[in-house]
């Protein structure tokens, strides 16, 4: 099974559906003030690069990289469609995002994710790729529903 990851302009209806599902999932596990997922409008910001992952031409997942400063990027909107869980989709997206961050010569990439059990697989993946716990960054604040991670590049 080959996973293809490519830049995406968010014009495909299936990507919009996946993003809406992502936001619904975030609201299911965190209160409104603790949900930091970007909606479609937030993802078409020029500071954000967005990728989709497909398996046999079918949308399998997505992820984004937002420039916070010229030396710092933030991973956003990592989501794998339920039918493609545990098939390497998130890994392929994360590797593409890390590669892009290095090409941009970022010194660090950071991310925020949830702290409850449903986020454990994501946390494990980030740790496998050398992300370490850190404090809030950018506009984030301490929040029991959030975990923050950083990777030096």
Short mmCIF file of N, CA, C and O in Angstrom, two decimals, residues 36 38 42 45-49 64-76 101 104 106-112 136-140 148-150:
data_model
loop_
_atom_site.label_atom_id
_atom_site.label_comp_id
_atom_site.label_asym_id
_atom_site.label_seq_id
_atom_site.Cartn_x
_atom_site.Cartn_y
_atom_site.Cartn_z
N UNK A 36 -7.72 23.83 19.64
CA UNK A 36 -6.88 24.74 18.88
C UNK A 36 -6.73 24.35 17.42
O UNK A 36 -5.88 24.87 16.71
N UNK A 38 -7.32 24.25 13.53
CA UNK A 38 -7.69 25.29 12.57
C UNK A 38 -8.84 24.82 11.69
O UNK A 38 -8.90 23.66 11.30
N UNK A 42 -8.61 29.08 8.54
CA UNK A 42 -7.30 29.18 9.19
C UNK A 42 -6.21 28.47 8.41
O UNK A 42 -5.05 28.86 8.45
N UNK A 45 -4.53 30.36 5.24
CA UNK A 45 -3.64 31.47 5.58
C UNK A 45 -2.31 31.27 4.84
O UNK A 45 -1.80 30.15 4.79
N UNK A 46 -1.73 32.33 4.27
CA UNK A 46 -0.45 32.18 3.56
C UNK A 46 0.70 31.63 4.42
O UNK A 46 1.65 31.08 3.89
N UNK A 47 0.58 31.75 5.75
CA UNK A 47 1.63 31.23 6.64
C UNK A 47 1.52 29.72 6.83
O UNK A 47 2.37 29.11 7.47
N UNK A 48 0.47 29.10 6.27
CA UNK A 48 0.21 27.67 6.46
C UNK A 48 0.39 26.92 5.15
O UNK A 48 -0.13 27.30 4.12
N UNK A 49 1.15 25.83 5.23
CA UNK A 49 1.26 24.88 4.12
C UNK A 49 0.49 23.64 4.52
O UNK A 49 0.63 23.16 5.65
N UNK A 64 -0.54 19.95 8.43
CA UNK A 64 -0.13 21.29 8.01
C UNK A 64 1.07 21.77 8.82
O UNK A 64 1.36 21.25 9.90
N UNK A 65 1.75 22.75 8.24
CA UNK A 65 2.88 23.40 8.89
C UNK A 65 2.65 24.90 8.83
O UNK A 65 2.47 25.46 7.74
N UNK A 66 2.61 25.53 9.98
CA UNK A 66 2.39 26.96 10.07
C UNK A 66 3.68 27.65 10.50
O UNK A 66 4.32 27.23 11.47
N UNK A 67 4.04 28.71 9.79
CA UNK A 67 5.22 29.47 10.19
C UNK A 67 4.84 30.43 11.31
O UNK A 67 3.97 31.29 11.14
N UNK A 68 5.50 30.26 12.46
CA UNK A 68 5.28 31.15 13.61
C UNK A 68 6.28 32.30 13.54
O UNK A 68 5.92 33.46 13.73
N UNK A 69 7.55 31.99 13.30
CA UNK A 69 8.60 32.98 13.06
C UNK A 69 9.47 32.39 11.94
O UNK A 69 9.31 31.23 11.58
N UNK A 70 10.44 33.14 11.43
CA UNK A 70 11.30 32.57 10.39
C UNK A 70 12.14 31.37 10.84
O UNK A 70 12.70 30.67 10.01
N UNK A 71 12.20 31.11 12.14
CA UNK A 71 12.97 29.95 12.63
C UNK A 71 12.11 28.92 13.36
O UNK A 71 12.65 27.94 13.86
N UNK A 72 10.79 29.15 13.42
CA UNK A 72 9.91 28.27 14.19
C UNK A 72 8.65 27.95 13.40
O UNK A 72 7.95 28.85 12.95
N UNK A 73 8.39 26.65 13.26
CA UNK A 73 7.15 26.20 12.63
C UNK A 73 6.31 25.42 13.62
O UNK A 73 6.82 24.88 14.61
N UNK A 74 5.01 25.38 13.35
CA UNK A 74 4.08 24.63 14.19
C UNK A 74 3.33 23.62 13.33
O UNK A 74 2.79 23.96 12.28
N UNK A 75 3.27 22.39 13.80
CA UNK A 75 2.49 21.36 13.13
C UNK A 75 1.02 21.54 13.53
O UNK A 75 0.71 21.68 14.71
N UNK A 76 0.16 21.53 12.52
CA UNK A 76 -1.28 21.73 12.74
C UNK A 76 -2.07 20.66 11.98
O UNK A 76 -1.59 20.09 11.00
N UNK A 101 10.08 21.58 7.08
CA UNK A 101 10.62 22.47 8.12
C UNK A 101 12.14 22.59 7.99
O UNK A 101 12.70 23.68 8.14
N UNK A 104 13.03 24.79 5.06
CA UNK A 104 12.82 26.20 5.41
C UNK A 104 13.86 26.69 6.41
O UNK A 104 13.85 27.85 6.80
N UNK A 106 14.08 25.99 9.55
CA UNK A 106 13.58 26.25 10.90
C UNK A 106 14.56 25.62 11.89
O UNK A 106 15.15 24.59 11.62
N UNK A 107 14.70 26.25 13.04
CA UNK A 107 15.51 25.68 14.11
C UNK A 107 14.71 24.70 14.95
O UNK A 107 15.25 23.78 15.54
N UNK A 108 13.39 24.94 15.02
CA UNK A 108 12.51 24.11 15.82
C UNK A 108 11.15 23.96 15.13
O UNK A 108 10.74 24.85 14.39
N UNK A 109 10.49 22.86 15.46
CA UNK A 109 9.07 22.76 15.17
C UNK A 109 8.38 22.35 16.47
O UNK A 109 8.93 21.59 17.27
N UNK A 110 7.21 22.92 16.67
CA UNK A 110 6.46 22.66 17.89
C UNK A 110 5.04 22.25 17.52
O UNK A 110 4.62 22.40 16.37
N UNK A 111 4.34 21.74 18.52
CA UNK A 111 2.95 21.38 18.30
C UNK A 111 2.21 21.34 19.62
O UNK A 111 2.83 21.22 20.69
N UNK A 112 0.90 21.45 19.52
CA UNK A 112 0.00 21.27 20.66
C UNK A 112 -0.91 20.12 20.30
O UNK A 112 -1.36 20.01 19.16
N UNK A 136 3.92 25.95 26.93
CA UNK A 136 3.14 26.64 25.90
C UNK A 136 4.02 27.59 25.09
O UNK A 136 5.01 28.11 25.58
N UNK A 137 3.65 27.79 23.85
CA UNK A 137 4.39 28.68 22.95
C UNK A 137 3.39 29.52 22.17
O UNK A 137 2.18 29.29 22.24
N UNK A 138 3.89 30.49 21.46
CA UNK A 138 3.06 31.36 20.64
C UNK A 138 1.92 31.92 21.49
O UNK A 138 2.18 32.51 22.52
N UNK A 139 0.67 31.72 21.07
CA UNK A 139 -0.47 32.27 21.83
C UNK A 139 -1.11 31.27 22.77
O UNK A 139 -2.16 31.55 23.34
N UNK A 140 -0.49 30.11 22.97
CA UNK A 140 -1.06 29.10 23.85
C UNK A 140 -0.82 29.46 25.31
O UNK A 140 0.11 30.19 25.64
N UNK A 148 2.25 20.07 25.00
CA UNK A 148 3.07 20.81 24.05
C UNK A 148 4.37 20.06 23.81
O UNK A 148 4.97 19.54 24.76
N UNK A 149 4.78 20.03 22.56
CA UNK A 149 6.00 19.32 22.19
C UNK A 149 6.86 20.16 21.26
O UNK A 149 6.35 21.00 20.52
N UNK A 150 8.18 19.91 21.32
CA UNK A 150 9.15 20.64 20.51
C UNK A 150 10.19 19.66 19.97
O UNK A 150 10.56 18.71 20.65
#
